[in-house]
XYZ file of C-alpha atoms in Angstrom:
641
model
C -23.765 0.800 -3.523
C -21.617 3.739 -2.445
C -21.628 6.698 -0.100
C -23.806 8.464 -2.706
C -26.546 5.899 -2.059
C -28.878 5.833 0.928
C -28.974 5.317 3.798
C -26.012 7.572 4.587
C -24.880 9.772 7.434
C -22.860 12.990 7.335
C -20.360 14.267 9.883
C -18.309 17.392 10.467
C -15.410 18.194 12.765
C -11.643 18.315 12.715
C -8.723 16.098 11.783
C -5.187 16.186 13.081
C -2.237 15.513 10.791
C 0.823 15.732 13.025
C 3.407 14.887 10.383
C 7.158 15.305 10.620
C 8.452 17.774 8.036
C 12.136 16.849 8.113
C 11.495 14.073 5.588
C 9.835 16.473 3.121
C 13.244 17.405 1.681
C 14.832 14.517 -0.214
C 18.283 16.047 0.330
C 18.006 15.381 4.081
C 18.195 11.645 3.325
C 21.924 11.989 2.683
C 23.339 10.764 6.015
C 26.843 12.015 5.283
C 25.650 15.599 4.761
C 22.903 15.755 7.390
C 23.187 18.607 9.889
C 21.664 18.649 13.369
C 20.098 22.064 12.706
C 17.822 20.429 10.134
C 15.912 18.972 13.085
C 15.108 22.379 14.514
C 11.878 24.312 14.066
C 12.199 26.767 11.175
C 9.769 29.639 10.636
C 11.944 31.400 8.072
C 11.998 28.859 5.256
C 15.683 28.070 5.864
C 17.108 24.712 6.969
C 14.739 22.690 9.147
C 10.978 22.265 9.125
C 7.802 23.764 10.517
C 6.918 20.601 12.477
C 10.185 18.682 12.894
C 9.014 16.526 15.816
C 5.765 15.404 14.228
C 4.481 11.982 15.258
C 2.871 11.037 11.943
C -0.533 10.755 13.629
C -3.751 11.169 11.632
C -6.942 11.174 13.667
C -10.480 12.486 13.653
C -11.333 14.938 16.425
C -14.673 16.363 17.645
C -16.486 14.834 14.675
C -20.251 14.722 15.099
C -23.054 13.314 12.960
C -24.841 16.430 11.743
C -27.135 15.037 9.073
C -28.357 11.878 7.377
C -30.438 10.636 4.468
C -32.851 7.690 4.597
C -34.536 7.173 1.261
C -36.128 10.510 0.367
C -36.113 11.698 3.993
C -33.461 14.156 5.108
C -32.646 13.821 8.808
C -31.248 16.817 10.683
C -32.439 16.462 14.304
C -32.164 13.849 17.042
C -35.953 13.848 17.296
C -36.085 12.473 13.765
C -33.371 9.905 14.503
C -30.973 9.520 17.452
C -28.014 9.145 15.057
C -27.842 12.956 14.931
C -25.347 14.158 17.512
C -23.484 10.862 17.764
C -19.699 10.980 17.489
C -17.433 9.645 14.758
C -14.199 8.684 16.501
C -11.122 6.546 16.047
C -10.148 3.438 17.982
C -10.436 3.510 21.776
C -8.210 0.484 22.358
C -5.240 1.165 20.080
C -3.199 4.092 18.758
C -4.325 6.526 16.082
C -3.722 6.033 12.378
C -0.699 7.411 10.531
C -0.422 9.801 7.585
C 2.295 8.682 5.178
C 3.815 10.072 1.970
C 4.941 7.562 -0.625
C 8.330 9.259 -0.943
C 9.891 12.728 -0.468
C 9.779 13.053 -4.255
C 6.125 11.996 -4.380
C 4.206 13.754 -1.619
C 0.957 14.196 -3.526
C -0.538 10.823 -2.576
C -0.457 11.007 1.233
C -2.097 7.859 2.618
C -3.866 7.095 5.893
C -2.702 3.790 7.413
C -3.841 1.834 10.458
C -6.916 3.923 11.289
C -10.118 2.577 12.818
C -13.396 4.483 12.585
C -16.237 3.983 15.038
C -19.612 5.505 15.812
C -20.467 6.074 19.473
C -23.437 7.539 21.289
C -21.550 8.064 24.529
C -23.142 4.976 26.079
C -22.052 2.295 23.658
C -18.329 2.477 22.852
C -18.995 1.501 19.273
C -22.328 1.154 17.522
C -20.156 0.180 14.588
C -16.393 0.009 14.181
C -14.329 -0.772 11.095
C -10.817 -0.677 9.688
C -10.119 2.131 7.237
C -8.566 0.632 4.110
C -5.385 2.634 3.359
C -6.092 5.286 0.776
C -4.431 8.394 -0.627
C -6.081 11.751 -1.106
C -7.051 12.984 -4.562
C -8.389 16.140 -6.225
C -6.018 18.459 -4.403
C -6.713 22.094 -5.250
C -6.359 25.643 -3.993
C -9.758 25.820 -2.339
C -9.309 28.655 0.171
C -9.195 32.122 -1.354
C -7.914 34.414 1.403
C -4.351 34.495 2.730
C -0.890 33.489 1.571
C -0.812 30.610 -0.897
C 0.126 27.746 1.404
C -1.063 24.322 2.552
C -3.937 25.777 4.586
C -5.532 26.909 1.320
C -5.551 23.411 -0.142
C -8.502 21.045 -0.102
C -8.631 17.363 -1.057
C -10.716 14.177 -0.780
C -10.118 10.831 0.893
C -12.437 8.088 -0.332
C -12.163 4.507 0.867
C -14.047 1.742 2.655
C -14.293 0.476 6.209
C -13.490 -3.245 6.333
C -14.375 -5.841 8.944
C -17.199 -3.676 10.265
C -18.653 -4.911 13.543
C -22.087 -3.702 14.646
C -22.988 -3.747 18.319
C -25.350 -2.119 20.776
C -28.888 -0.964 20.179
C -29.307 2.700 19.319
C -32.982 2.485 18.285
C -32.018 4.249 15.073
C -33.893 3.507 11.853
C -31.015 5.051 9.926
C -28.397 2.750 11.449
C -30.633 -0.315 11.122
C -31.092 0.474 7.429
C -27.372 1.136 6.938
C -26.434 -2.180 8.514
C -28.987 -3.981 6.367
C -27.750 -2.289 3.176
C -24.072 -3.029 3.809
C -22.597 -6.155 2.283
C -19.899 -8.411 3.726
C -18.962 -6.128 6.578
C -18.100 -3.082 4.474
C -19.037 0.604 4.538
C -18.069 3.401 2.142
C -16.493 6.541 3.582
C -15.680 9.878 1.973
C -13.862 12.735 3.732
C -13.291 16.285 2.508
C -10.289 17.868 4.232
C -9.447 21.565 4.147
C -8.308 24.519 6.264
C -5.194 22.774 7.590
C -3.413 24.802 10.291
C 0.262 24.500 9.387
C 1.346 27.815 10.959
C 2.746 27.183 14.497
C 1.586 30.673 15.482
C -2.126 29.803 15.268
C -4.155 27.932 17.932
C -5.288 25.274 15.446
C -1.747 24.113 14.605
C -1.719 20.665 12.848
C -5.540 20.619 12.848
C -7.777 20.934 9.815
C -11.465 20.704 9.070
C -13.188 17.587 7.811
C -16.653 17.014 6.423
C -17.570 13.479 5.497
C -20.127 10.867 4.554
C -20.529 7.188 5.433
C -22.814 4.962 3.400
C -23.236 1.391 2.149
C -20.665 -0.385 -0.019
C -20.874 -3.388 -2.294
C -17.803 -5.509 -3.186
C -18.637 -5.136 -6.883
C -18.008 -1.383 -6.620
C -14.693 0.505 -6.657
C -13.287 1.324 -3.230
C -11.818 4.755 -3.895
C -14.223 6.473 -6.295
C -17.801 6.141 -7.474
C -18.703 4.410 -10.711
C -20.899 7.291 -11.748
C -20.935 10.627 -13.529
C -17.571 12.392 -13.605
C -17.540 16.190 -13.727
C -14.205 17.558 -14.961
C -12.817 20.966 -14.016
C -10.705 22.813 -16.575
C -7.234 23.505 -15.112
C -5.152 24.963 -17.989
C -2.592 26.827 -15.854
C -2.205 24.622 -12.780
C -3.780 21.350 -11.588
C -4.812 23.109 -8.364
C -6.363 26.194 -9.968
C -9.573 25.599 -11.978
C -10.340 28.290 -14.542
C -13.925 28.742 -13.308
C -13.174 28.497 -9.582
C -15.056 25.180 -9.174
C -13.300 21.812 -8.957
C -14.057 18.320 -10.245
C -16.716 16.187 -8.549
C -18.726 12.996 -9.021
C -22.407 12.161 -9.164
C -24.612 9.107 -9.477
C -28.011 8.439 -11.041
C -30.469 6.243 -9.131
C -32.926 5.197 -11.823
C -35.309 3.309 -9.571
C -35.642 6.273 -7.207
C -35.616 8.830 -10.043
C -32.950 10.841 -8.290
C -29.462 12.073 -9.033
C -26.976 12.508 -6.180
C -23.984 14.814 -6.611
C -21.102 15.383 -4.212
C -20.120 19.071 -4.058
C -18.126 18.569 -0.854
C -14.743 19.500 -2.371
C -15.676 21.615 -5.366
C -16.731 25.070 -4.084
C -14.314 27.769 -2.995
C -14.179 28.792 0.648
C -13.271 32.243 1.933
C -10.930 31.229 4.745
C -10.128 28.359 7.109
C -13.532 28.695 8.782
C -14.989 27.038 5.706
C -17.487 29.740 4.732
C -18.274 29.506 1.023
C -17.372 32.212 -1.462
C -20.629 33.682 -2.767
C -20.652 32.969 -6.500
C -24.350 33.605 -6.853
C -26.857 31.050 -8.041
C -25.416 27.727 -9.236
C -27.567 25.112 -10.958
C -27.121 21.589 -12.286
C -28.366 20.915 -15.787
C -28.504 18.342 -18.567
C -27.426 19.341 -22.069
C -30.047 18.648 -24.715
C -27.426 17.445 -27.187
C -24.041 15.839 -26.719
C -21.003 17.930 -27.594
C -17.430 17.143 -28.678
C -16.165 20.410 -27.190
C -15.341 21.979 -23.854
C -18.040 24.610 -23.368
C -17.760 28.143 -22.014
C -21.423 29.165 -22.174
C -24.762 27.668 -23.163
C -28.076 29.266 -23.976
C -31.285 28.543 -22.101
C -32.663 26.415 -24.933
C -29.562 24.199 -24.956
C -29.991 22.871 -21.431
C -32.635 21.422 -19.133
C -32.226 22.630 -15.544
C -32.345 19.824 -12.995
C -32.135 21.930 -9.866
C -30.279 24.566 -7.857
C -27.368 23.769 -5.567
C -28.215 25.324 -2.159
C -24.566 25.806 -1.195
C -25.202 29.200 0.459
C -28.113 27.939 2.539
C -27.474 27.998 6.294
C -26.270 24.624 7.662
C -26.422 23.022 4.204
C -22.782 21.942 4.189
C -22.709 20.697 7.772
C -25.910 18.691 7.313
C -25.017 17.172 3.936
C -21.194 17.315 3.604
C -22.024 18.740 0.187
C -23.928 15.647 -0.987
C -27.129 16.824 -2.675
C -30.056 14.814 -4.063
C -31.980 16.060 -7.112
C -35.401 14.864 -8.228
C -35.157 13.864 -11.884
C -38.593 12.253 -11.967
C -40.291 15.646 -12.014
C -38.980 16.313 -15.526
C -39.949 13.499 -17.871
C -37.460 14.564 -20.572
C -34.572 14.613 -18.098
C -35.590 11.203 -16.706
C -35.660 9.730 -20.211
C -32.327 11.211 -21.358
C -30.202 11.324 -18.194
C -28.165 8.245 -19.201
C -27.200 9.474 -22.685
C -26.444 13.195 -22.364
C -23.856 15.190 -20.380
C -24.395 17.008 -17.107
C -23.219 20.584 -16.632
C -22.826 22.822 -13.591
C -23.910 26.323 -14.495
C -23.986 29.909 -13.325
C -27.001 31.899 -14.640
C -26.061 35.125 -16.443
C -27.953 38.406 -16.736
C -28.736 37.827 -20.440
C -30.505 34.530 -19.739
C -27.556 32.383 -20.813
C -25.431 30.220 -18.507
C -21.698 30.151 -17.840
C -20.394 26.573 -17.720
C -18.504 26.013 -14.468
C -17.873 22.277 -14.745
C -18.764 19.891 -17.541
C -19.110 16.128 -17.610
C -16.256 14.253 -19.264
C -16.498 14.537 -23.051
C -18.676 11.824 -24.503
C -19.479 10.833 -20.931
C -16.522 8.420 -21.026
C -14.155 7.967 -18.118
C -11.560 5.544 -16.796
C -9.936 5.365 -13.356
C -7.494 3.129 -11.573
C -9.116 2.329 -8.249
C -5.870 2.053 -6.289
C -3.122 4.360 -7.529
C -0.260 3.971 -5.029
C 1.995 0.905 -4.933
C 5.174 -0.148 -3.094
C 6.961 -3.018 -4.831
C 9.842 -5.168 -3.692
C 12.112 -6.755 -6.349
C 10.202 -9.445 -8.224
C 6.872 -8.442 -6.697
C 3.761 -7.973 -8.819
C 0.806 -5.689 -8.118
C -2.638 -5.749 -9.685
C -4.276 -2.408 -10.453
C -8.036 -2.541 -11.031
C -9.489 -0.198 -13.645
C -13.090 0.843 -14.205
C -14.388 2.377 -17.432
C -17.779 3.981 -17.873
C -19.926 5.991 -20.266
C -22.409 8.350 -18.617
C -21.919 6.358 -15.433
C -22.696 2.961 -16.978
C -20.102 0.174 -17.433
C -18.073 0.426 -20.629
C -16.106 -2.307 -22.393
C -13.130 -0.418 -23.769
C -9.421 -0.375 -24.444
C -7.019 1.496 -22.177
C -3.616 2.761 -23.289
C -0.835 3.225 -20.736
C 2.173 5.555 -20.808
C 4.782 7.219 -18.615
C 3.260 10.005 -16.483
C 5.154 11.402 -13.507
C 2.648 14.100 -12.547
C 4.189 16.503 -10.039
C 6.814 13.995 -8.858
C 10.544 14.571 -8.919
C 11.290 17.761 -6.975
C 13.075 18.148 -3.671
C 9.766 18.548 -1.823
C 11.007 21.516 0.210
C 12.145 25.100 -0.198
C 14.741 26.307 -2.683
C 17.432 27.183 -0.144
C 20.839 25.593 -0.928
C 22.304 23.262 1.696
C 25.784 23.325 3.176
C 27.400 21.008 2.286
C 25.542 20.916 -1.030
C 23.385 17.870 -1.766
C 22.110 17.092 -5.242
C 18.499 16.204 -6.003
C 18.300 12.869 -7.852
C 16.322 12.133 -10.975
C 13.391 9.745 -10.879
C 12.116 7.061 -13.295
C 15.587 5.775 -14.180
C 16.357 3.067 -15.118
C 13.117 2.591 -17.031
C 13.193 -1.222 -16.879
C 12.884 -1.547 -13.078
C 9.129 -1.984 -13.527
C 7.074 -3.261 -16.445
C 3.400 -3.134 -17.381
C 1.338 -3.749 -20.524
C 0.924 -1.013 -23.123
C -2.794 -1.735 -23.368
C -5.474 -3.436 -21.296
C -9.177 -4.110 -21.819
C -12.226 -3.719 -19.621
C -15.034 -6.268 -19.750
C -18.788 -5.813 -20.073
C -18.898 -4.797 -16.403
C -16.438 -2.001 -17.166
C -13.674 -3.643 -15.141
C -10.124 -4.455 -16.194
C -6.853 -5.248 -14.464
C -3.248 -4.282 -15.111
C -0.287 -6.211 -13.718
C 2.674 -4.086 -12.620
C 5.838 -6.164 -12.317
C 8.988 -5.102 -10.466
C 12.213 -6.568 -11.849
C 14.164 -9.036 -9.716
C 17.310 -6.925 -9.939
C 15.544 -3.771 -8.726
C 16.396 -0.268 -9.915
C 20.035 -0.515 -8.734
C 20.064 2.385 -6.256
C 20.038 5.211 -8.849
C 19.172 7.818 -6.201
C 22.182 6.958 -4.078
C 21.352 8.199 -0.606
C 17.696 7.103 -0.761
C 16.429 3.580 -1.378
C 14.458 2.633 -4.466
C 13.093 4.614 -7.365
C 9.834 6.311 -8.311
C 7.790 5.638 -11.423
C 4.569 7.114 -12.753
C 2.110 5.285 -14.997
C -0.407 7.278 -16.994
C -3.473 5.873 -18.689
C -6.376 6.907 -20.899
C -9.124 5.346 -22.939
C -7.694 4.311 -26.300
C -10.649 5.938 -28.046
C -10.602 9.076 -25.907
C -12.297 12.069 -27.587
C -10.141 14.887 -28.960
C -9.813 17.795 -26.519
C -10.713 15.566 -23.580
C -10.235 17.148 -20.141
C -8.258 14.660 -18.069
C -7.939 14.766 -14.302
C -4.284 15.652 -13.647
C -4.212 13.449 -10.534
C -5.357 10.279 -12.323
C -2.107 8.349 -12.660
C -0.404 5.525 -10.760
C 2.589 6.111 -8.476
C 5.015 3.247 -7.887
C 7.936 3.068 -5.458
C 10.194 0.195 -6.563
C 12.656 -0.830 -3.861
C 16.288 -1.723 -4.453
C 17.398 -5.339 -4.316
C 19.191 -6.201 -1.061
C 21.168 -9.338 -0.287
C 20.766 -10.144 3.399
C 24.114 -11.300 4.834
C 24.320 -14.425 6.959
C 25.348 -12.291 9.947
C 24.353 -8.648 9.582
C 26.443 -6.230 11.633
C 25.584 -2.859 13.108
C 28.184 -0.779 11.323
C 28.044 -2.402 7.896
C 24.323 -3.101 7.524
C 22.047 -1.642 10.211
C 23.410 1.702 11.375
C 23.161 3.445 7.936
C 19.449 2.555 7.763
C 18.500 3.421 11.340
C 20.637 6.580 11.320
C 18.573 7.898 8.429
C 15.320 7.359 10.319
C 16.877 8.919 13.411
C 17.778 11.994 11.367
C 14.391 12.341 9.704
C 12.161 11.581 12.719
C 13.765 13.370 15.673
C 10.795 12.716 17.969
C 11.876 9.050 18.001
C 15.503 9.709 18.851
C 14.800 12.501 21.305
C 12.070 10.782 23.274
C 12.416 7.006 22.880
C 15.464 5.467 21.236
C 18.499 7.093 19.580
C 18.335 5.109 16.371
C 21.840 5.995 15.249
C 23.498 4.719 18.440
C 24.200 1.032 19.016
C 23.852 1.093 22.822
C 20.465 2.844 22.702
C 19.115 0.476 20.051
C 20.292 -2.599 22.012
C 18.610 -1.204 25.115
C 15.264 -1.264 23.267
C 15.598 -4.590 21.452
C 12.192 -5.980 22.408
C 10.111 -2.979 21.374
C 12.046 -2.526 18.117
C 11.725 -6.213 17.286
C 7.969 -5.970 17.819
C 7.596 -2.789 15.759
C 9.592 -4.126 12.791
C 7.585 -7.398 12.956
C 4.140 -5.783 12.675
C 2.274 -5.930 9.347
C 2.281 -2.792 7.229
C -1.436 -2.175 7.937
C -0.783 -1.900 11.682
C -0.667 1.652 13.052
C 2.466 0.786 15.051
C 4.332 -0.609 12.040
C 7.909 0.597 11.841
C 8.974 2.627 10.004
C 5.940 4.896 10.041
C 6.615 5.973 6.466
C 6.327 2.439 5.042
C 9.387 3.187 2.870
C 11.574 0.255 3.947
C 11.930 -2.724 1.629
C 10.937 -6.153 2.856
C 14.527 -7.392 2.492
C 15.938 -4.586 4.636
C 13.219 -5.071 7.233
C 14.066 -8.773 7.426
C 17.746 -7.895 7.709
C 17.053 -5.590 10.650
C 14.939 -8.268 12.339
C 17.662 -10.848 11.739
C 20.232 -8.548 13.351
C 17.948 -7.719 16.287
C 17.356 -11.399 17.061
C 20.836 -12.826 16.381
C 23.253 -12.689 19.304
C 27.027 -12.494 18.957
C 29.639 -13.883 21.332
C 28.707 -11.285 23.970
C 25.009 -12.191 23.802
C 24.134 -8.936 21.985
C 23.477 -8.177 18.312
C 26.730 -8.120 16.356
C 28.395 -4.711 16.305
C 31.201 -5.284 13.799
C 33.781 -2.646 12.874
C 33.192 0.870 11.545
C 34.379 1.629 8.030
C 37.696 3.486 7.884
C 36.199 6.179 5.623
C 32.389 6.356 5.350
C 31.316 6.309 1.722
C 28.976 8.996 0.467
C 26.180 7.528 -1.643
C 25.803 10.043 -4.464
C 22.884 9.746 -6.895
C 23.724 8.047 -10.172
C 21.274 10.355 -11.924
C 21.124 14.007 -10.878
C 18.173 16.271 -11.611
C 18.673 19.676 -13.202
C 19.062 22.644 -10.892
C 15.719 23.766 -9.470
C 14.227 27.047 -10.627
C 14.635 29.693 -7.849
C 11.189 30.495 -6.448
C 11.878 32.753 -3.471
C 9.074 31.107 -1.534
C 7.654 32.641 1.600
C 8.319 30.724 4.852
C 4.767 29.348 5.066
C 5.085 27.952 1.539
C 8.106 25.751 2.196
C 8.293 22.161 3.343
C 4.774 21.086 2.370
C 2.420 20.352 -0.513
C 2.481 23.960 -1.708
C 6.244 23.774 -2.224
C 5.793 20.671 -4.386
C 3.126 22.387 -6.485
C 5.144 25.589 -6.891
C 8.199 23.596 -7.954
C 6.140 21.645 -10.469
C 4.617 24.818 -11.919
C 8.090 26.363 -12.208
C 9.428 23.277 -14.008
C 6.502 23.308 -16.439
C 6.970 27.013 -17.107
C 10.668 26.482 -17.778
C 9.901 23.620 -20.194
C 7.397 25.763 -22.093
C 9.925 28.598 -22.235
C 12.419 26.335 -23.998
C 9.916 25.031 -26.535
């Protein structure tokens, strides 16, 4: 069961991502070179950020249920079912969730932490409420066509589950009764398409973006962050965010008993601008090839494909009522029904000569493998388990998986290309290589499931990046018997942040152990120091001992966990707590003595000089900067080969 099953409900509205942008530039982590002007609002692309006092909040706003599906019945009005018009909101008794990057040198897996999702009808506070399991976005691409290439033009998908779901109240809704009955062990599946993010401070919708989502049943035997189904792969030869045919990757699922196929087009069609209106690309149809193919196709003739149905993406209210999730009747075509599980799907654009242009094609051979969770934070000696699922035309596949080093778009400075004064060097990532280990191959069982153990070494990476804790690693994977010419999803790799080893002293002191850590957070999150506690000053920190002790004691899943970024090792967190709760002779945490000459922690490994990009102001300090830097690095590598 997944959000592509029924019953399901669809919602539309806005999200707010009020993130601080000071921590987007890895160079700002160097305490000894940090300048106060970096904390100021910058609209020119120079030092500073476009949202320096961001809170880190991620929340849903003005989200309303605008459609639903119950079996073969589409529901679009409150007369059909009172679920229409209800609100999808966050918690009413605790703070909003937080949006968190893994690291300034890996900003392409931003995760939502500590968020609750509830459904309310305005009378009952929560017809259901559940905890959003932390998840990172995926399938980031340049979805919006008009305007300067910047973060507002990007679209992506968050897919996860709601845990510990509690149902209450009586809404007299057949849809909700069916959804509760279909859900197993207090879980629901949730998928959210995000786009049209307002990152320009000059516009009214600053820090707000649009969201269109789906909530459906979930079974514990299913993946949490993607659907074990049919995987449609966009061709992105020039850039991972720019598909050659203007349509991005998506997933679908066949329901044999119901003789239907459900496809999610919620993040795959281009939009004109931030309003979300689709680009008119004419008629688009879903089809089934009559023979399998070992090649990536450009066109097919009418006799090579059976048409399943048209995608009504230009139909009024289609997107708001379905979030792009479309059901197709495959029972009406006996040949399609008989062959749907053995032949590839294709998304097509009819041509004037009767042929079809292939927009997106199912993975070659129908084979696919995905790590369910793909973001990990590991303390020294810690082990993580990454679940993998392999399939062939959506059915479980027992297969071998080969792993390798894959850093994706990681490794840049994550900001503009302006030099800093004093100069700060960008460190290399993935060194030393032995700070984490994982098997070269793994196997999936008859259910298509396998597991890989990722082990962090006890000694840690050894602080190779100097002024920033830990080191980043990327783990790639593919089916061992992957077809030649296979189109892989660029974003399908695992990101690991391995923390440095830290020996906690018997009596930590402010100057030697605590101030360097808290000063860094004070620099990077000025809203904290300007409005609550000056983290770099002993007297201010001591004045707020109780609240800081509570915040550093909270579990990482809690929305109030400190630090917001979840980039503090367990050993350093325990050291801070030990200092906060250990009194010296004066009854206060031990201050100690300042070092005669503060040492500057230079990176042991320094990255090559970045390629000058001359980015426009709206391109700096966000995801677009990371992508542009990656594209420039790839272009430079190709130029040398």
